[in-house]
Tab-separated table of C-alpha atoms and ligand atoms in Angstrom:
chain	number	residue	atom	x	y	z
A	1	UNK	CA	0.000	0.000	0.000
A	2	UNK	CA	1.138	3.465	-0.710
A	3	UNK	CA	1.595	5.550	2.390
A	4	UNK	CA	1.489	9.438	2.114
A	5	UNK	CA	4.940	11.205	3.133
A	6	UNK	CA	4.463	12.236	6.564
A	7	UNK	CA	4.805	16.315	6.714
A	8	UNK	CA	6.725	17.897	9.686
A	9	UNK	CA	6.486	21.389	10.407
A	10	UNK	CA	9.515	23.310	11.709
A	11	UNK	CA	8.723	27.192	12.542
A	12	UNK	CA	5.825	27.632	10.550
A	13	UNK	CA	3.169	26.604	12.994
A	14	UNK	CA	1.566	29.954	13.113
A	15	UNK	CA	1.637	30.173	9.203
A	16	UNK	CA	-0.609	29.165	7.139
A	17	UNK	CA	1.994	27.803	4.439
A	18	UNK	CA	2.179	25.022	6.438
A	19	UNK	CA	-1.607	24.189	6.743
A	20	UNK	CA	-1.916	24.833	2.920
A	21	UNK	CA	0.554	21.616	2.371
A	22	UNK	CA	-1.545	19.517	4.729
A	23	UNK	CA	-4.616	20.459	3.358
A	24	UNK	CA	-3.490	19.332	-0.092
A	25	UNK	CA	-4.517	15.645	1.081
A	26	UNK	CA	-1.125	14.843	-0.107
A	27	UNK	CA	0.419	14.330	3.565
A	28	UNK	CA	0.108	12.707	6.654
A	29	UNK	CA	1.013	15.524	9.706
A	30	UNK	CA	3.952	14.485	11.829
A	31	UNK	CA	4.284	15.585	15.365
A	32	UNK	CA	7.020	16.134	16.861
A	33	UNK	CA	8.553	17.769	20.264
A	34	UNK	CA	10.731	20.928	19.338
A	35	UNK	CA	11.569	23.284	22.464
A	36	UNK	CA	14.360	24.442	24.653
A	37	UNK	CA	15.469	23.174	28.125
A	38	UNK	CA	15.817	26.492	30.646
A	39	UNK	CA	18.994	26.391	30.061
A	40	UNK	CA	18.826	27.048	26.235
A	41	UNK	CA	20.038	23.561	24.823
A	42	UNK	CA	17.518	21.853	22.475
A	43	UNK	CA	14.885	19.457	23.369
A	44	UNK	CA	13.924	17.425	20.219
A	45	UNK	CA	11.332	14.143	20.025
A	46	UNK	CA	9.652	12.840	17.047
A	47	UNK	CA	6.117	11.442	18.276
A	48	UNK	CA	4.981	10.353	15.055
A	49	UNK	CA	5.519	6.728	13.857
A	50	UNK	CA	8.213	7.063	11.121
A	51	UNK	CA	9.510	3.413	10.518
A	52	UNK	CA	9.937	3.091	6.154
A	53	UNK	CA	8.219	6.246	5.630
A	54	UNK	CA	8.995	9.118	3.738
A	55	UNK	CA	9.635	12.137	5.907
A	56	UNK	CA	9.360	15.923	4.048
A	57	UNK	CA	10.169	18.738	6.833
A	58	UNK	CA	8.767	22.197	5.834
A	59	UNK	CA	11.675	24.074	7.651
A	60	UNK	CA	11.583	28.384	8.131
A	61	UNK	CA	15.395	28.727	8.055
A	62	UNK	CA	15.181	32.375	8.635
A	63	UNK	CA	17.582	33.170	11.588
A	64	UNK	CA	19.199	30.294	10.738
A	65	UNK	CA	21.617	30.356	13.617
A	66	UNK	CA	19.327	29.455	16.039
A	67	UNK	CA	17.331	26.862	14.262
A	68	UNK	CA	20.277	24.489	12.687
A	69	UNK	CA	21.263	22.722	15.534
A	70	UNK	CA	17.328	21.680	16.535
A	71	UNK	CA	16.942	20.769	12.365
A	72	UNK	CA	20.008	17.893	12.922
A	73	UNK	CA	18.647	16.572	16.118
A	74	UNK	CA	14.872	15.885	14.399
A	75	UNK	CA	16.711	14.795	10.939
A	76	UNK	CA	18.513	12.110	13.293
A	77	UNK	CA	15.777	11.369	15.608
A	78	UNK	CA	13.784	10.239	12.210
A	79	UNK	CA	17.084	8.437	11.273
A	80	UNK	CA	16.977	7.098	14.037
A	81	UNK	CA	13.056	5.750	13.413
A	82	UNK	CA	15.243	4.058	10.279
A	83	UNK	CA	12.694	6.538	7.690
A	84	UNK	CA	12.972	5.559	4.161
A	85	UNK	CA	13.989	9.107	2.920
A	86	UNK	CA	13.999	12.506	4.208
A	87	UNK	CA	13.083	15.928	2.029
A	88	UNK	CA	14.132	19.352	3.417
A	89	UNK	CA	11.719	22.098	2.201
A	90	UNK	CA	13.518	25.516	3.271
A	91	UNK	CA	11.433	27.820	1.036
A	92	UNK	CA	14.234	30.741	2.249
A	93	UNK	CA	17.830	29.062	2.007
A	94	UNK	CA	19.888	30.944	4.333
A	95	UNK	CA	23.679	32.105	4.013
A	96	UNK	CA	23.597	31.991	0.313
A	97	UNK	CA	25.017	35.888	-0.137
A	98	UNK	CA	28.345	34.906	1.560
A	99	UNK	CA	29.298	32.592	-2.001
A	100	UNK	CA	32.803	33.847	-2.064
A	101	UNK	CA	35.456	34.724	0.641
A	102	UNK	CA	35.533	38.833	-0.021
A	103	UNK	CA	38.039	39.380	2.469
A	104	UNK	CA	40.979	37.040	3.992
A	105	UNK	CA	40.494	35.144	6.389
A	106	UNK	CA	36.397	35.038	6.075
A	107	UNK	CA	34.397	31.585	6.506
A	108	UNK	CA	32.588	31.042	2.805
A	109	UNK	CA	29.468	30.318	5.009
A	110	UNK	CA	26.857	29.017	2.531
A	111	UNK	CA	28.971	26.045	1.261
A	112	UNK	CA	29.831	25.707	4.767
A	113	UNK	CA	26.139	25.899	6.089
A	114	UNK	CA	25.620	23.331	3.087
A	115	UNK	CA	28.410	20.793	3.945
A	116	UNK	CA	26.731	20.640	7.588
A	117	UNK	CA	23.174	20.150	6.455
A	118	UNK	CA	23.684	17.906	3.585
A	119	UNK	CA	24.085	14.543	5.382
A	120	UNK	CA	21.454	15.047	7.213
A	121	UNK	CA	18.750	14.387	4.074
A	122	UNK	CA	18.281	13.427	1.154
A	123	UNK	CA	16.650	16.038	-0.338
A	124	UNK	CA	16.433	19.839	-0.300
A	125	UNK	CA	13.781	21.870	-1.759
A	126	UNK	CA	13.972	25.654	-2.079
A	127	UNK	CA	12.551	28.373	-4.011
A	128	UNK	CA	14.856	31.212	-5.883
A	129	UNK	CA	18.191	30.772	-3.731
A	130	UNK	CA	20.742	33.428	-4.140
A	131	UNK	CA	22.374	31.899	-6.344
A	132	UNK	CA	24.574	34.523	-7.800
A	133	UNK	CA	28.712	33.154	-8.067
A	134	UNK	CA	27.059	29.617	-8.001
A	135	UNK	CA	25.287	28.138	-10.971
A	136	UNK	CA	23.100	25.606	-9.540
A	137	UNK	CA	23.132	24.334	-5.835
A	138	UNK	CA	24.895	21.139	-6.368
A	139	UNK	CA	27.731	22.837	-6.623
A	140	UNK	CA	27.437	23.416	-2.294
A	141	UNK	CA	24.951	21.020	-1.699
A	142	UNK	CA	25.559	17.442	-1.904
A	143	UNK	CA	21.890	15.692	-2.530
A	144	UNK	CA	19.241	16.270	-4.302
A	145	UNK	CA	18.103	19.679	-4.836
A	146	UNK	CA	15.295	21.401	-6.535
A	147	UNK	CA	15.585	25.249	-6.996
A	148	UNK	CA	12.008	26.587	-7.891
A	149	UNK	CA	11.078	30.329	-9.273
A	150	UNK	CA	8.491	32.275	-7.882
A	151	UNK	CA	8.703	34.668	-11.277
A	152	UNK	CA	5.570	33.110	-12.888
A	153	UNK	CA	3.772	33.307	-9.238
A	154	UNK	CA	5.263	37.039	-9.052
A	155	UNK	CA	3.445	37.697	-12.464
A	156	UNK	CA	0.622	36.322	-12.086
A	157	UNK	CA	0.348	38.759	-8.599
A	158	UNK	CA	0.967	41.785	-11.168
A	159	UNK	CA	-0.786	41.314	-13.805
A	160	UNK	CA	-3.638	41.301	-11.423
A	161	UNK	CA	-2.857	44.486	-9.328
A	162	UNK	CA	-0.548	46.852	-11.479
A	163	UNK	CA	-1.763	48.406	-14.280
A	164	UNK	CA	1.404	49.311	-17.032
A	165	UNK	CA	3.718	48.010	-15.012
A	166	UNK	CA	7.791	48.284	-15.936
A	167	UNK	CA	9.772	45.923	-13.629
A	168	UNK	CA	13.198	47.005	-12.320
A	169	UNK	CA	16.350	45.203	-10.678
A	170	UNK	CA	17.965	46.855	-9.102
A	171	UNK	CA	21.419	45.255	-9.696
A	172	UNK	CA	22.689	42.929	-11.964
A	173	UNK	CA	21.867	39.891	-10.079
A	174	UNK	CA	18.495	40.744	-10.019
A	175	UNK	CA	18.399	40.803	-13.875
A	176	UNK	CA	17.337	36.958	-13.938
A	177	UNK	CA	14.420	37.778	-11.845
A	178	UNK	CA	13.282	41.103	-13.735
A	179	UNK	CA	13.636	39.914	-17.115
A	180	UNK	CA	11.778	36.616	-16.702
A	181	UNK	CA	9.307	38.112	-14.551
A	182	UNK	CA	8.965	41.101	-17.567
A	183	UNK	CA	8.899	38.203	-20.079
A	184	UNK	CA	5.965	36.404	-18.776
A	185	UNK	CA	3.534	39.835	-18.176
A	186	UNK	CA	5.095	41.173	-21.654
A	187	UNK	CA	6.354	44.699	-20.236
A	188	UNK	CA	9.231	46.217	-20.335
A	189	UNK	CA	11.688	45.715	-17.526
A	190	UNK	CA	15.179	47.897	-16.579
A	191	UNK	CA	18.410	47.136	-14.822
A	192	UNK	CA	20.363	49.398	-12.358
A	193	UNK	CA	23.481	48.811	-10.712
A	194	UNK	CA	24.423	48.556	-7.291
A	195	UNK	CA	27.540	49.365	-5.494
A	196	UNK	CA	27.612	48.225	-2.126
A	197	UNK	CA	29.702	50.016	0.302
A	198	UNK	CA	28.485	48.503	3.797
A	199	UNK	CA	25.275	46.108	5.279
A	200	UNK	CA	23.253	49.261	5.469
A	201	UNK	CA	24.717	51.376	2.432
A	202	UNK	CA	24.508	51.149	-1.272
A	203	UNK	CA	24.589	53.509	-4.303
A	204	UNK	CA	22.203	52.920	-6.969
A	205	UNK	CA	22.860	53.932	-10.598
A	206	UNK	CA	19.774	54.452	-13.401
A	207	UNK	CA	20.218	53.908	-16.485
A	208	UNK	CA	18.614	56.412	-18.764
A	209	UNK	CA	14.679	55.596	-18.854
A	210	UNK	CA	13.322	57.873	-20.992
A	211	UNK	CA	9.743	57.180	-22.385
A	212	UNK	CA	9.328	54.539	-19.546
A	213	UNK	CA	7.891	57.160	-16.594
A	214	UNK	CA	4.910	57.252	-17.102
A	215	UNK	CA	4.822	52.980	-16.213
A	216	UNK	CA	4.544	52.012	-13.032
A	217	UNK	CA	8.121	51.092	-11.142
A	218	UNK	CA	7.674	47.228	-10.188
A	219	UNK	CA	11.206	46.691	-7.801
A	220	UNK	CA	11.906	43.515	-8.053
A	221	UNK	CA	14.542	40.955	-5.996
A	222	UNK	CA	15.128	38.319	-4.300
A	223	UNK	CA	15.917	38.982	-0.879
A	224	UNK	CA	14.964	41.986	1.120
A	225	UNK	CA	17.432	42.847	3.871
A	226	UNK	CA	17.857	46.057	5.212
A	227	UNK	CA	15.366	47.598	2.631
A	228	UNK	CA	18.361	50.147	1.626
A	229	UNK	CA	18.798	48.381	-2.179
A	230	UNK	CA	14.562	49.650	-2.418
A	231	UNK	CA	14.669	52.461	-0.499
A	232	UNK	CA	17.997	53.962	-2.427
A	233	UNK	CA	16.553	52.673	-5.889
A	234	UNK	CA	13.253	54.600	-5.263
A	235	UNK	CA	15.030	57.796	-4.478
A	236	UNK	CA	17.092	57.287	-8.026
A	237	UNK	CA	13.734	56.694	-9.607
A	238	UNK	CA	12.270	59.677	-8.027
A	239	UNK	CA	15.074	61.861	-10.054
A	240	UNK	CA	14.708	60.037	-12.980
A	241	UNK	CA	10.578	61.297	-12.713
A	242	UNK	CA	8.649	57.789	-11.958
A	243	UNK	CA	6.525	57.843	-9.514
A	244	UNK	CA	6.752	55.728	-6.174
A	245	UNK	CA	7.257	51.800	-6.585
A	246	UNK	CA	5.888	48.847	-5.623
A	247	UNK	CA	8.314	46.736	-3.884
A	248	UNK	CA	7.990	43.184	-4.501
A	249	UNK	CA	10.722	40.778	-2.551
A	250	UNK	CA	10.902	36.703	-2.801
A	251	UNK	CA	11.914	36.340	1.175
A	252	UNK	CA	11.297	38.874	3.465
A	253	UNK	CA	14.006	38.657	5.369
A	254	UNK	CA	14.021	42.407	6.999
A	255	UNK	CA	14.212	43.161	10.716
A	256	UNK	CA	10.793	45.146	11.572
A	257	UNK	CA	12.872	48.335	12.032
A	258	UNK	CA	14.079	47.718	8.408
A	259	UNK	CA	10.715	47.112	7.383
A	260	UNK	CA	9.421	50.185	9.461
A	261	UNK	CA	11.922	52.358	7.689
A	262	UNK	CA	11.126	50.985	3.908
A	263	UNK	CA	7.531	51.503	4.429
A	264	UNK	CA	8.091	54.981	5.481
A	265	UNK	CA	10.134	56.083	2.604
A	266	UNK	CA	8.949	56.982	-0.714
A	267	UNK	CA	7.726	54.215	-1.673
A	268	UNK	CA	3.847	52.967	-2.659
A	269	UNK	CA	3.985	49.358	-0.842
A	270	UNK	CA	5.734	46.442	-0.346
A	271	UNK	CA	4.838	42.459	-0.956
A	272	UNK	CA	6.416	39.448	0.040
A	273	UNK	CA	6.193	35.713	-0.813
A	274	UNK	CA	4.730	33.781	2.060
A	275	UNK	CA	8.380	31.890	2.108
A	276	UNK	CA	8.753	33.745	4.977
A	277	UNK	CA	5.922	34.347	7.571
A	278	UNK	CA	5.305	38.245	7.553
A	279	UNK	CA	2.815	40.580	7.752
A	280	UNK	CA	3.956	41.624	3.821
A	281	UNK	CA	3.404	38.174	2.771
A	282	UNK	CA	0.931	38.795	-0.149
A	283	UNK	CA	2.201	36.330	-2.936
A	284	UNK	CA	1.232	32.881	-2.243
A	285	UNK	CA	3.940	29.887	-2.885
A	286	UNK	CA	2.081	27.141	-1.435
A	287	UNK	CA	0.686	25.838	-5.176
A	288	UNK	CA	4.747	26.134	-6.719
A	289	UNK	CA	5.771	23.868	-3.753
A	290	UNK	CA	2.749	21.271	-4.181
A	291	UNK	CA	3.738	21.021	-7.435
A	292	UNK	CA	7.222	20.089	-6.552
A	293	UNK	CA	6.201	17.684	-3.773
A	294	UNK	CA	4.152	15.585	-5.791
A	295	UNK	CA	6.837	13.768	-7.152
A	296	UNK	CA	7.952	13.386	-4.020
B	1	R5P	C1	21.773	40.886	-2.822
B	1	R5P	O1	22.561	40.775	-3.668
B	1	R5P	C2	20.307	40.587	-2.910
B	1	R5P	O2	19.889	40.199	-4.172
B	1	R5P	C3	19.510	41.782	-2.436
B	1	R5P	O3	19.595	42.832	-3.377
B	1	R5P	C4	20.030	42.264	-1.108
B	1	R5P	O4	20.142	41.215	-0.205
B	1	R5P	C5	19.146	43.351	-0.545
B	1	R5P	O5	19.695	43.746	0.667
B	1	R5P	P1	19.235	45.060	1.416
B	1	R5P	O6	17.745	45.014	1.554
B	1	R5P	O7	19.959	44.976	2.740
B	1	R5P	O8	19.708	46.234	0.617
């Protein structure tokens, strides 16, 4: 008899991503233990019945630092349970910006985070990683993986509530993102670039955009940290004549200070994919990661 994977849920509980995937009929929910001892070491039991089962653990990985340890314990407590097979989905994949060693003597911590995590599953299953110096995950990541796009989700959220849109990166590595993104509405889409000169400073250059202001700005990227890429690319846009943007980001990884501070700057709104749980969170990925999971 076919059994359904049984679904874990790590830091998502409150989130409705997580009740989405169970709802899809396509699991069976796992329980499990997760909490800290006063003292601040882990506590980890799996209460579910694992034994020859597949295992897929939707995992928030945002703040990684203080969730990895707890993910190994419950990936070897199912070991453990001798499971058949075990799929990580981290919708946000953490420490992939750190893909090179920029100064001497730095830890490259995304292959590192990688090399720690990998033998731990047998699977990983993310949606638009940073991968920006890497071409494809396997390169850090040594088991399956499955990188998914939010673009067509993103498009589909725009074509629906911006009228004459024109979608912007705002740095070269955000061209993959605008230009498919532009592709599948059929608008036009621009590029800027991005110097960084700190965590919380950047300089944003526009190309020329004449004939484009009168579109609406679309910002588009994957990650939104401190807010300053947005916040510095709307002020550029504001001397260029468009008028204020919507700001669209795959993970919302921002502090709420951060996200305080983009909101109040000149700026129209801001919307997040539900990869991370957040009041932004108005794109939906729950659908792109069923579709994923089936084959699962
Ligand atoms: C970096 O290369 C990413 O694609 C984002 O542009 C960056 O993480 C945004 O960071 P922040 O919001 O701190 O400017």
């Amino acid at each position: 008899m076919h059994l359904k994977p049984i679904l874990f849920d790590f830091f998502y509980s409150k989130d409705t991503l997580f009740t989405e995937l169970l709802n899809s009929g396509q699991f069976e929910k796992g329980e499990a233990d997760i909490r800290r001892f006063p003292d601040g070491e882990s506590y980890v039991r799996v209460l579910s019945q694992c034994n020859q089962r597949k295992v897929v653990i939707l995992a928030n990985l945002h703040h990684p630092d203080d969730k990895l340890l707890p993910l190994l314990f419950l990936c070897q407590a199912l070991k453990e349970q001798h499971v058949e097979h075990i799929t990580l989905i981290s919708p946000y994949l953490p420490y992939m910006r750190q893909d090179k060693r920029f100064h001497e003597g730095e830890c490259v911590t995304s292959a590192q985070f990688a090399s720690i995590l990998s033998p731990s599953i047998d699977k990983i299953i993310t949606i638009d990683p940073h991968l920006h110096r890497y071409s494809s995950l396997s390169e850090i990541y040594s088991v399956d993986n499955v990188v998914l796009k939010a673009d067509k989700t993103i498009a589909e959220w725009i074509k629906k509530n911006i009228s004459n849109p024109l979608i912007i990166g705002p740095d070269s590595e955000s061209e993959q993102w605008a230009a498919a993104t532009a592709e599948l509405i059929n608008c036009p889409y621009l590029v800027l670039s991005k110097e960084r000169r700190g965590d919380r400073e950047v300089k944003i250059s526009a190309p020329q955009a004449r004939g484009l202001s009168d579109h609406t700005p679309v910002l588009v990227d994957d990650i939104i940290s401190t807010g300053r890429t947005m916040i510095e690319t709307a002020k550029v846009l504001n001397t260029e004549g468009f008028g204020a943007p919507v700001c669209i980001g795959v993970h919302a990884v921002f502090s709420e200070r951060d996200y305080h501070a983009l909101r109040n700057s000149a700026i129209e709104k801001v919307i997040t994919c539900n990869t991370i749980p957040h009041h932004s969170n108005g794109i939906d990925i729950a659908n792109l990661l069923l579709s994923s999971v089936e084959a699962t």
